[in-house]
mmCIF file of C-alpha atoms in Angstrom:
data_model
loop_
_atom_site.group_PDB
_atom_site.id
_atom_site.type_symbol
_atom_site.label_atom_id
_atom_site.label_comp_id
_atom_site.label_asym_id
_atom_site.label_seq_id
_atom_site.Cartn_x
_atom_site.Cartn_y
_atom_site.Cartn_z
ATOM 1 C CA UNK Y 388 267.248 219.762 37.617
ATOM 2 C CA UNK Y 389 269.169 223.012 37.070
ATOM 3 C CA UNK Y 390 272.742 223.174 35.864
ATOM 4 C CA UNK Y 391 273.898 224.121 39.365
ATOM 5 C CA UNK Y 392 272.140 221.123 40.846
ATOM 6 C CA UNK Y 393 273.686 218.815 38.291
ATOM 7 C CA UNK Y 394 277.144 220.180 39.038
ATOM 8 C CA UNK Y 395 276.575 219.693 42.770
ATOM 9 C CA UNK Y 396 275.619 216.074 42.200
ATOM 10 C CA UNK Y 397 278.684 215.618 40.051
ATOM 11 C CA UNK Y 398 280.906 217.070 42.772
ATOM 12 C CA UNK Y 399 279.386 214.722 45.353
ATOM 13 C CA UNK Y 400 279.961 211.713 43.103
ATOM 14 C CA UNK Y 401 283.539 212.810 42.492
ATOM 15 C CA UNK Y 402 284.207 213.144 46.219
ATOM 16 C CA UNK Y 403 282.578 209.788 46.920
ATOM 17 C CA UNK Y 404 284.754 208.003 44.323
ATOM 18 C CA UNK Y 405 287.834 209.763 45.673
ATOM 19 C CA UNK Y 406 287.125 208.495 49.173
ATOM 20 C CA UNK Y 407 286.519 204.979 47.880
ATOM 21 C CA UNK Y 408 289.828 205.057 46.032
ATOM 22 C CA UNK Y 409 291.676 205.683 49.282
ATOM 23 C CA UNK Y 410 291.361 209.371 49.855
ATOM 24 C CA UNK Y 411 289.498 209.250 53.177
ATOM 25 C CA UNK Y 412 292.192 211.245 54.939
ATOM 26 C CA UNK Y 413 290.378 214.460 53.979
ATOM 27 C CA UNK Y 414 286.957 213.106 54.941
ATOM 28 C CA UNK Y 415 285.077 214.961 57.669
ATOM 29 C CA UNK Y 416 284.931 212.643 60.678
ATOM 30 C CA UNK Y 417 281.931 212.340 62.974
ATOM 31 C CA UNK Y 418 282.445 211.832 66.699
ATOM 32 C CA UNK Y 419 282.336 208.316 68.185
ATOM 33 C CA UNK Y 420 278.981 208.820 69.880
ATOM 34 C CA UNK Y 421 277.379 209.796 66.600
ATOM 35 C CA UNK Y 422 278.918 206.787 64.815
ATOM 36 C CA UNK Y 423 277.659 204.474 67.589
ATOM 37 C CA UNK Y 424 274.132 205.839 67.234
ATOM 38 C CA UNK Y 425 274.293 205.228 63.497
ATOM 39 C CA UNK Y 426 275.292 201.606 64.138
ATOM 40 C CA UNK Y 427 272.410 201.068 66.588
ATOM 41 C CA UNK Y 428 269.884 202.665 64.265
ATOM 42 C CA UNK Y 429 270.973 200.385 61.428
ATOM 43 C CA UNK Y 430 270.617 197.366 63.723
ATOM 44 C CA UNK Y 431 267.179 198.503 64.872
ATOM 45 C CA UNK Y 432 265.938 198.955 61.326
ATOM 46 C CA UNK Y 433 267.177 195.512 60.357
ATOM 47 C CA UNK Y 434 265.757 193.952 63.532
ATOM 48 C CA UNK Y 435 262.294 195.451 63.001
ATOM 49 C CA UNK Y 436 262.199 194.274 59.399
ATOM 50 C CA UNK Y 437 263.343 190.736 60.255
ATOM 51 C CA UNK Y 438 261.005 190.432 63.253
ATOM 52 C CA UNK Y 439 258.010 191.463 61.182
ATOM 53 C CA UNK Y 440 258.864 188.936 58.481
ATOM 54 C CA UNK Y 441 259.356 186.033 60.879
ATOM 55 C CA UNK Y 442 256.317 186.952 62.976
ATOM 56 C CA UNK Y 443 254.174 186.606 59.862
ATOM 57 C CA UNK Y 444 255.823 183.249 59.192
ATOM 58 C CA UNK Y 445 255.063 182.209 62.788
ATOM 59 C CA UNK Y 446 251.395 183.086 62.415
ATOM 60 C CA UNK Y 447 251.074 181.797 58.847
ATOM 61 C CA UNK Y 448 253.696 179.073 58.321
ATOM 62 C CA UNK Y 449 252.700 177.987 54.799
ATOM 63 C CA UNK Y 450 254.745 180.120 52.340
ATOM 64 C CA UNK Y 451 252.632 179.122 49.329
ATOM 65 C CA UNK Y 452 249.424 180.185 51.038
ATOM 66 C CA UNK Y 453 251.019 183.455 52.181
ATOM 67 C CA UNK Y 454 252.126 184.271 48.635
ATOM 68 C CA UNK Y 455 248.676 183.442 47.267
ATOM 69 C CA UNK Y 456 246.984 185.633 49.876
ATOM 70 C CA UNK Y 457 249.334 188.549 49.106
ATOM 71 C CA UNK Y 458 248.600 188.317 45.394
ATOM 72 C CA UNK Y 459 244.849 188.211 46.014
ATOM 73 C CA UNK Y 460 245.042 191.180 48.395
ATOM 74 C CA UNK Y 461 247.026 193.193 45.811
ATOM 75 C CA UNK Y 462 244.508 192.240 43.131
ATOM 76 C CA UNK Y 463 241.643 193.348 45.383
ATOM 77 C CA UNK Y 464 243.309 196.711 46.023
ATOM 78 C CA UNK Y 465 243.829 197.262 42.293
ATOM 79 C CA UNK Y 466 240.156 196.524 41.666
ATOM 80 C CA UNK Y 467 239.147 198.823 44.485
ATOM 81 C CA UNK Y 468 237.794 195.991 46.617
ATOM 82 C CA UNK Y 469 239.665 196.080 49.895
ATOM 83 C CA UNK Y 470 239.363 192.575 51.317
ATOM 84 C CA UNK Y 471 241.743 190.788 53.664
ATOM 85 C CA UNK Y 472 241.982 187.093 52.943
ATOM 86 C CA UNK Y 473 241.605 184.735 55.908
ATOM 87 C CA UNK Y 474 244.501 182.320 56.421
ATOM 88 C CA UNK Y 475 243.294 178.661 56.428
ATOM 89 C CA UNK Y 476 244.387 177.374 59.838
ATOM 90 C CA UNK Y 477 245.677 173.785 59.978
ATOM 91 C CA UNK Y 478 243.422 173.172 62.985
ATOM 92 C CA UNK Y 479 240.401 174.012 60.841
ATOM 93 C CA UNK Y 480 241.485 171.622 58.068
ATOM 94 C CA UNK Y 481 241.955 168.772 60.554
ATOM 95 C CA UNK Y 482 238.641 169.637 62.249
ATOM 96 C CA UNK Y 483 236.747 169.321 58.957
ATOM 97 C CA UNK Y 484 238.293 165.879 58.379
ATOM 98 C CA UNK Y 485 237.390 164.679 61.891
ATOM 99 C CA UNK Y 486 233.815 165.943 61.646
ATOM 100 C CA UNK Y 487 233.253 164.447 58.195
ATOM 101 C CA UNK Y 488 234.398 160.900 58.962
ATOM 102 C CA UNK Y 489 233.054 160.966 62.513
ATOM 103 C CA UNK Y 490 229.627 161.805 61.123
ATOM 104 C CA UNK Y 491 229.937 159.096 58.463
ATOM 105 C CA UNK Y 492 230.652 156.435 61.102
ATOM 106 C CA UNK Y 493 227.528 157.486 62.992
ATOM 107 C CA UNK Y 494 226.479 157.603 66.628
ATOM 108 C CA UNK Y 495 226.678 153.820 66.972
ATOM 109 C CA UNK Y 496 230.485 154.037 66.753
ATOM 110 C CA UNK Y 497 232.409 155.181 69.819
ATOM 111 C CA UNK Y 498 235.302 156.091 67.535
ATOM 112 C CA UNK Y 499 233.004 158.179 65.340
ATOM 113 C CA UNK Y 500 231.545 160.067 68.316
ATOM 114 C CA UNK Y 501 235.038 160.703 69.677
ATOM 115 C CA UNK Y 502 236.188 162.076 66.307
ATOM 116 C CA UNK Y 503 233.232 164.476 66.286
ATOM 117 C CA UNK Y 504 234.191 165.733 69.758
ATOM 118 C CA UNK Y 505 237.832 166.200 68.705
ATOM 119 C CA UNK Y 506 236.751 167.940 65.491
ATOM 120 C CA UNK Y 507 234.572 170.429 67.381
ATOM 121 C CA UNK Y 508 237.443 171.228 69.759
ATOM 122 C CA UNK Y 509 239.849 171.694 66.858
ATOM 123 C CA UNK Y 510 237.404 174.105 65.267
ATOM 124 C CA UNK Y 511 237.433 176.141 68.487
ATOM 125 C CA UNK Y 512 241.249 176.107 68.404
ATOM 126 C CA UNK Y 513 241.116 177.406 64.843
ATOM 127 C CA UNK Y 514 238.869 180.272 65.906
ATOM 128 C CA UNK Y 515 241.153 181.386 68.737
ATOM 129 C CA UNK Y 516 244.113 181.036 66.361
ATOM 130 C CA UNK Y 517 242.369 183.551 64.102
ATOM 131 C CA UNK Y 518 241.972 185.802 67.156
ATOM 132 C CA UNK Y 519 245.707 185.429 67.813
ATOM 133 C CA UNK Y 520 246.479 186.563 64.256
ATOM 134 C CA UNK Y 521 244.270 189.634 64.623
ATOM 135 C CA UNK Y 522 245.650 190.505 68.066
ATOM 136 C CA UNK Y 523 249.304 190.195 67.042
ATOM 137 C CA UNK Y 524 248.673 192.279 63.923
ATOM 138 C CA UNK Y 525 246.938 195.099 65.820
ATOM 139 C CA UNK Y 526 249.132 195.196 68.932
ATOM 140 C CA UNK Y 527 252.527 194.250 67.499
ATOM 141 C CA UNK Y 528 252.927 194.225 63.732
ATOM 142 C CA UNK Y 529 251.060 197.460 63.017
ATOM 143 C CA UNK Y 530 253.082 199.492 65.597
ATOM 144 C CA UNK Y 531 256.313 198.045 64.212
ATOM 145 C CA UNK Y 532 255.240 198.904 60.691
ATOM 146 C CA UNK Y 533 254.512 202.459 61.819
ATOM 147 C CA UNK Y 534 257.927 202.632 63.494
ATOM 148 C CA UNK Y 535 259.541 201.469 60.284
ATOM 149 C CA UNK Y 536 257.534 203.735 57.979
ATOM 150 C CA UNK Y 537 257.682 206.893 60.073
ATOM 151 C CA UNK Y 538 260.385 207.144 62.732
ATOM 152 C CA UNK Y 539 263.104 205.031 61.153
ATOM 153 C CA UNK Y 540 262.331 206.412 57.704
ATOM 154 C CA UNK Y 541 262.690 209.956 59.026
ATOM 155 C CA UNK Y 542 266.055 209.131 60.616
ATOM 156 C CA UNK Y 543 267.286 207.580 57.381
ATOM 157 C CA UNK Y 544 266.183 210.678 55.487
ATOM 158 C CA UNK Y 545 268.228 212.980 57.749
ATOM 159 C CA UNK Y 546 271.234 210.692 57.567
ATOM 160 C CA UNK Y 547 271.060 210.569 53.782
ATOM 161 C CA UNK Y 548 270.839 214.338 53.598
ATOM 162 C CA UNK Y 549 273.767 214.620 56.012
ATOM 163 C CA UNK Y 550 275.865 212.288 53.851
ATOM 164 C CA UNK Y 551 275.194 214.384 50.738
ATOM 165 C CA UNK Y 552 276.028 217.693 52.452
ATOM 166 C CA UNK Y 553 279.162 216.189 53.941
ATOM 167 C CA UNK Y 554 280.368 215.125 50.482
ATOM 168 C CA UNK Y 555 279.577 218.591 49.097
ATOM 169 C CA UNK Y 556 281.427 220.305 51.942
ATOM 170 C CA UNK Y 557 284.469 218.034 51.707
ATOM 171 C CA UNK Y 558 284.691 218.531 47.938
ATOM 172 C CA UNK Y 559 284.588 222.319 48.194
ATOM 173 C CA UNK Y 560 286.982 222.352 51.136
ATOM 174 C CA UNK Y 561 289.447 220.165 49.248
ATOM 175 C CA UNK Y 562 289.367 222.478 46.195
ATOM 176 C CA UNK Y 563 290.425 225.386 48.378
ATOM 177 C CA UNK Y 564 290.870 228.617 46.479
ATOM 178 C CA UNK Y 565 289.158 227.235 43.379
ATOM 179 C CA UNK Y 566 285.845 227.544 45.224
ATOM 180 C CA UNK Y 567 284.643 230.887 46.624
ATOM 181 C CA UNK Y 568 284.997 231.107 50.409
ATOM 182 C CA UNK Y 569 281.367 232.012 50.875
ATOM 183 C CA UNK Y 570 280.279 228.723 49.202
ATOM 184 C CA UNK Y 571 282.516 226.773 51.585
ATOM 185 C CA UNK Y 572 281.033 228.589 54.595
ATOM 186 C CA UNK Y 573 277.522 227.977 53.309
ATOM 187 C CA UNK Y 574 278.260 224.263 52.764
ATOM 188 C CA UNK Y 575 279.664 224.027 56.274
ATOM 189 C CA UNK Y 576 276.550 225.616 57.776
ATOM 190 C CA UNK Y 577 274.298 223.200 55.930
ATOM 191 C CA UNK Y 578 276.452 220.301 57.111
ATOM 192 C CA UNK Y 579 276.113 221.391 60.735
ATOM 193 C CA UNK Y 580 272.367 221.808 60.313
ATOM 194 C CA UNK Y 581 271.965 218.281 58.909
ATOM 195 C CA UNK Y 582 274.277 216.874 61.550
ATOM 196 C CA UNK Y 583 272.119 218.336 64.309
ATOM 197 C CA UNK Y 584 268.900 217.035 62.755
ATOM 198 C CA UNK Y 585 270.312 213.544 62.219
ATOM 199 C CA UNK Y 586 271.760 213.460 65.721
ATOM 200 C CA UNK Y 587 268.469 214.519 67.331
ATOM 201 C CA UNK Y 588 266.329 212.108 65.297
ATOM 202 C CA UNK Y 589 268.580 209.132 66.103
ATOM 203 C CA UNK Y 590 268.657 210.075 69.779
ATOM 204 C CA UNK Y 591 264.850 210.263 69.933
ATOM 205 C CA UNK Y 592 264.505 206.930 68.148
ATOM 206 C CA UNK Y 593 266.944 205.141 70.427
ATOM 207 C CA UNK Y 594 265.330 206.684 73.503
ATOM 208 C CA UNK Y 595 261.991 205.028 72.771
ATOM 209 C CA UNK Y 596 262.869 201.758 74.516
ATOM 210 C CA UNK Y 597 259.717 201.815 76.637
ATOM 211 C CA UNK Y 598 257.531 201.906 73.562
ATOM 212 C CA UNK Y 599 259.336 199.036 71.864
ATOM 213 C CA UNK Y 600 259.363 196.908 75.039
ATOM 214 C CA UNK Y 601 255.636 197.557 75.463
ATOM 215 C CA UNK Y 602 255.047 196.225 71.968
ATOM 216 C CA UNK Y 603 256.955 193.043 72.832
ATOM 217 C CA UNK Y 604 254.889 192.718 76.003
ATOM 218 C CA UNK Y 605 251.717 193.002 73.905
ATOM 219 C CA UNK Y 606 252.964 190.181 71.680
ATOM 220 C CA UNK Y 607 253.614 187.938 74.679
ATOM 221 C CA UNK Y 608 250.299 188.831 76.312
ATOM 222 C CA UNK Y 609 248.415 187.881 73.159
ATOM 223 C CA UNK Y 610 250.227 184.545 73.041
ATOM 224 C CA UNK Y 611 249.526 183.882 76.732
ATOM 225 C CA UNK Y 612 245.807 184.405 76.168
ATOM 226 C CA UNK Y 613 245.881 182.150 73.109
ATOM 227 C CA UNK Y 614 247.644 179.320 74.944
ATOM 228 C CA UNK Y 615 245.397 179.709 78.006
ATOM 229 C CA UNK Y 616 242.265 179.316 75.899
ATOM 230 C CA UNK Y 617 243.856 176.415 74.001
ATOM 231 C CA UNK Y 618 244.702 174.682 77.275
ATOM 232 C CA UNK Y 619 241.134 175.054 78.549
ATOM 233 C CA UNK Y 620 239.726 173.566 75.345
ATOM 234 C CA UNK Y 621 242.196 170.667 75.244
ATOM 235 C CA UNK Y 622 241.777 169.827 78.946
ATOM 236 C CA UNK Y 623 237.990 169.711 78.570
ATOM 237 C CA UNK Y 624 238.385 167.497 75.491
ATOM 238 C CA UNK Y 625 240.793 165.200 77.355
ATOM 239 C CA UNK Y 626 238.290 164.752 80.198
ATOM 240 C CA UNK Y 627 235.529 163.868 77.731
ATOM 241 C CA UNK Y 628 237.711 161.263 76.015
ATOM 242 C CA UNK Y 629 238.773 159.708 79.345
ATOM 243 C CA UNK Y 630 235.140 159.506 80.437
ATOM 244 C CA UNK Y 631 234.248 157.874 77.127
ATOM 245 C CA UNK Y 632 237.029 155.299 77.601
ATOM 246 C CA UNK Y 633 235.706 154.468 81.095
ATOM 247 C CA UNK Y 634 232.169 154.034 79.754
ATOM 248 C CA UNK Y 635 233.379 151.707 77.003
ATOM 249 C CA UNK Y 636 235.380 149.588 79.464
ATOM 250 C CA UNK Y 637 232.411 149.323 81.873
ATOM 251 C CA UNK Y 638 230.121 147.851 79.219
ATOM 252 C CA UNK Y 639 229.922 144.045 78.656
ATOM 253 C CA UNK Y 640 232.110 142.760 75.854
ATOM 254 C CA UNK Y 641 230.491 142.923 72.457
ATOM 255 C CA UNK Y 642 229.853 139.611 70.680
ATOM 256 C CA UNK Y 643 228.905 138.826 67.128
ATOM 257 C CA UNK Y 644 225.386 137.444 66.720
ATOM 258 C CA UNK Y 645 224.925 134.240 64.675
ATOM 259 C CA UNK Y 646 223.564 134.579 61.202
ATOM 260 C CA UNK Y 647 220.203 133.148 60.118
ATOM 261 C CA UNK Y 648 221.988 130.495 58.058
ATOM 262 C CA UNK Y 649 224.051 129.354 61.050
ATOM 263 C CA UNK Y 650 220.926 129.079 63.241
ATOM 264 C CA UNK Y 651 219.115 126.911 60.680
ATOM 265 C CA UNK Y 652 222.092 124.572 60.248
ATOM 266 C CA UNK Y 653 222.478 124.039 63.990
ATOM 267 C CA UNK Y 654 218.728 123.528 64.440
ATOM 268 C CA UNK Y 655 218.808 120.822 61.759
ATOM 269 C CA UNK Y 656 221.814 119.183 63.423
ATOM 270 C CA UNK Y 657 220.014 119.216 66.769
ATOM 271 C CA UNK Y 658 216.844 117.635 65.311
ATOM 272 C CA UNK Y 659 218.900 114.990 63.508
ATOM 273 C CA UNK Y 660 220.672 114.170 66.769
ATOM 274 C CA UNK Y 661 217.335 113.771 68.605
ATOM 275 C CA UNK Y 662 216.017 111.440 65.904
ATOM 276 C CA UNK Y 663 219.209 109.374 66.054
ATOM 277 C CA UNK Y 664 218.920 108.978 69.812
ATOM 278 C CA UNK Y 665 215.276 107.899 69.503
ATOM 279 C CA UNK Y 666 216.152 105.193 66.943
ATOM 280 C CA UNK Y 667 218.972 103.878 69.136
ATOM 281 C CA UNK Y 668 216.656 103.620 72.154
ATOM 282 C CA UNK Y 669 213.982 101.795 70.099
ATOM 283 C CA UNK Y 670 216.519 99.312 68.750
ATOM 284 C CA UNK Y 671 217.790 98.574 72.257
ATOM 285 C CA UNK Y 672 214.308 97.840 73.547
ATOM 286 C CA UNK Y 673 213.595 95.371 70.712
ATOM 287 C CA UNK Y 674 216.778 93.388 71.357
ATOM 288 C CA UNK Y 675 215.987 92.568 75.077
ATOM 289 C CA UNK Y 676 214.671 89.086 76.116
ATOM 290 C CA UNK Y 677 211.236 89.150 77.736
ATOM 291 C CA UNK Y 678 211.281 88.267 81.453
ATOM 292 C CA UNK Y 679 208.343 85.736 81.253
ATOM 293 C CA UNK Y 680 209.938 83.705 78.454
ATOM 294 C CA UNK Y 681 212.042 80.737 79.712
ATOM 295 C CA UNK Y 682 214.674 78.922 77.637
ATOM 296 C CA UNK Y 683 213.751 75.626 75.879
ATOM 297 C CA UNK Y 684 214.719 72.509 77.895
ATOM 298 C CA UNK Y 685 216.339 70.018 75.513
ATOM 299 C CA UNK Y 686 217.289 67.322 78.019
ATOM 300 C CA UNK Y 687 217.855 66.480 81.603
ATOM 301 C CA UNK Y 688 220.200 68.665 83.457
ATOM 302 C CA UNK Y 689 221.775 68.701 86.858
ATOM 303 C CA UNK Y 690 221.518 71.873 88.774
ATOM 304 C CA UNK Y 691 224.832 73.365 89.783
ATOM 305 C CA UNK Y 692 225.335 74.555 93.308
ATOM 306 C CA UNK Y 693 227.887 77.288 93.853
ATOM 307 C CA UNK Y 694 228.948 79.122 96.940
ATOM 308 C CA UNK Y 695 230.145 82.222 95.104
ATOM 309 C CA UNK Y 696 228.338 85.362 96.212
ATOM 310 C CA UNK Y 697 226.097 87.138 93.740
ATOM 311 C CA UNK Y 698 227.671 90.169 91.997
ATOM 312 C CA UNK Y 699 226.433 93.514 93.269
ATOM 313 C CA UNK Y 700 223.593 95.073 91.377
ATOM 314 C CA UNK Y 701 224.908 98.233 89.625
ATOM 315 C CA UNK Y 702 223.172 101.446 90.598
ATOM 316 C CA UNK Y 703 222.455 103.666 87.609
ATOM 317 C CA UNK Y 704 223.746 107.225 88.078
ATOM 318 C CA UNK Y 705 221.856 110.031 86.459
ATOM 319 C CA UNK Y 706 223.867 111.217 83.462
ATOM 320 C CA UNK Y 707 225.350 114.694 83.789
ATOM 321 C CA UNK Y 708 224.074 116.850 80.962
ATOM 322 C CA UNK Y 709 226.235 119.563 79.343
ATOM 323 C CA UNK Y 710 225.490 122.725 81.266
ATOM 324 C CA UNK Y 711 226.714 126.244 81.976
ATOM 325 C CA UNK Y 712 226.272 128.858 84.705
ATOM 326 C CA UNK Y 713 225.508 132.520 83.955
ATOM 327 C CA UNK Y 714 228.307 134.946 84.847
ATOM 328 C CA UNK Y 715 226.320 138.118 84.115
ATOM 329 C CA UNK Y 716 222.753 139.129 83.515
ATOM 330 C CA UNK Y 717 221.898 138.634 79.838
ATOM 331 C CA UNK Y 718 218.689 140.164 78.508
ATOM 332 C CA UNK Y 719 217.335 138.783 75.247
ATOM 333 C CA UNK Y 720 216.963 141.674 72.818
ATOM 334 C CA UNK Y 721 216.367 139.767 69.579
ATOM 335 C CA UNK Y 722 214.170 136.890 68.509
ATOM 336 C CA UNK Y 723 215.818 133.528 69.141
ATOM 337 C CA UNK Y 724 217.986 134.711 72.070
ATOM 338 C CA UNK Y 725 217.659 133.132 75.550
ATOM 339 C CA UNK Y 726 217.950 135.507 78.502
ATOM 340 C CA UNK Y 727 219.150 134.438 81.951
ATOM 341 C CA UNK Y 728 220.197 135.781 85.337
ATOM 342 C CA UNK Y 729 223.595 135.736 86.987
ATOM 343 C CA UNK Y 730 224.180 132.278 88.539
ATOM 344 C CA UNK Y 731 221.349 130.548 86.610
ATOM 345 C CA UNK Y 732 222.116 127.024 85.332
ATOM 346 C CA UNK Y 733 221.360 126.313 81.665
ATOM 347 C CA UNK Y 734 221.480 123.080 79.704
ATOM 348 C CA UNK Y 735 223.771 123.171 76.691
ATOM 349 C CA UNK Y 736 222.377 121.957 73.399
ATOM 350 C CA UNK Y 737 225.066 122.955 70.911
ATOM 351 C CA UNK Y 738 227.705 125.567 70.116
ATOM 352 C CA UNK Y 739 226.728 127.777 67.212
ATOM 353 C CA UNK Y 740 230.195 129.262 66.694
ATOM 354 C CA UNK Y 741 233.056 130.637 68.782
ATOM 355 C CA UNK Y 742 230.802 133.389 70.170
ATOM 356 C CA UNK Y 743 227.380 131.768 70.699
ATOM 357 C CA UNK Y 744 225.856 128.746 72.478
ATOM 358 C CA UNK Y 745 222.394 127.218 72.112
ATOM 359 C CA UNK Y 746 220.816 126.117 75.372
ATOM 360 C CA UNK Y 747 217.681 125.541 77.436
ATOM 361 C CA UNK Y 748 216.568 126.841 80.846
ATOM 362 C CA UNK Y 749 214.584 124.988 83.549
ATOM 363 C CA UNK Y 750 211.291 126.147 82.024
ATOM 364 C CA UNK Y 751 212.106 124.408 78.747
ATOM 365 C CA UNK Y 752 212.736 127.628 76.808
ATOM 366 C CA UNK Y 753 215.519 127.350 74.235
ATOM 367 C CA UNK Y 754 217.571 130.006 72.503
ATOM 368 C CA UNK Y 755 220.990 131.460 71.852
ATOM 369 C CA UNK Y 756 223.276 133.316 74.266
ATOM 370 C CA UNK Y 757 226.897 134.618 74.125
ATOM 371 C CA UNK Y 758 229.799 132.384 75.165
ATOM 372 C CA UNK Y 759 231.476 135.200 77.107
ATOM 373 C CA UNK Y 760 228.492 135.551 79.477
ATOM 374 C CA UNK Y 761 228.584 131.984 80.916
ATOM 375 C CA UNK Y 762 230.911 129.529 82.671
ATOM 376 C CA UNK Y 763 230.967 125.953 81.363
ATOM 377 C CA UNK Y 764 230.164 123.383 84.077
ATOM 378 C CA UNK Y 765 229.884 120.266 81.892
ATOM 379 C CA UNK Y 766 231.242 120.681 78.367
ATOM 380 C CA UNK Y 767 229.569 119.445 75.231
ATOM 381 C CA UNK Y 768 230.776 116.016 74.011
ATOM 382 C CA UNK Y 769 233.248 116.147 71.165
#
């Protein structure tokens, strides 16, 4: 910088300090319209900067991940490898969890299948969220960045130049005769030139409302498309889950099958009971008095005549066996199970556990069947 330039900067600093110390009475005043445009331009610059910052936070809410991505992008630029890092969407993270554990549970689990369906839908949501990020960047953030880097920067440049020429003019005008008149006139001309440039640039910037409103409309349009696609995906998923719930409710209740050990124990108990009944019947037959054997006559006796009527001969009723009636069709799928039709009567043999009975059909076939599929007609004895 030349000596004249250094002196000019010194004069500007001197005038600036003088005005700050309370000497603004000699300051060249701008008209109210110009001052109002300056205020609006400052607000616009601040608004654009804040909107860009918070839009990025809206698209990428995790500050730690954002900082990490910025550092990696800067590192890639330094190394000459331009590569934009992809933000890990929360929908994608949740989708991976759903798919992993849904697959581990397998197709035999309704819950596992449902998790796989939800995981696939969340992955689709993650993909359209990536599309939202790209769309907002191209249609909203990039135009705002250009506005900030070009138009607003140009306005700020003219305003800064105007401020410097105004300080130079006010300093020379205040010195009066100590400064040559031609320098004062020259400073005034430069001030008017900068004033015109600053005024025109601010006017053009503030007149671009249509462009700025169009950028906001692009932001909203991108969001509308994102939410529309999200709604379609979630509604389809909701229908699938409701259909799955209906299918589960329409199926017969699931019961736990008896273990091999339980079957053997109950079979042994049944055989022991049959043997016990056989011994009791044999003992009863041996204790009866034969009909052709008469009692020994030990002396004379006088027959007794009675007019009392003979007691009625009891009629033996067939014993009611423990039995059940089928409520639903049960098809035997495993060895040892006894299938039956709806309404079929089965004879109860024993109860394996709280979920299974052992019984016999009219053909003499025996096996196990679920408690929830039958109605007890005659319960088992305690």
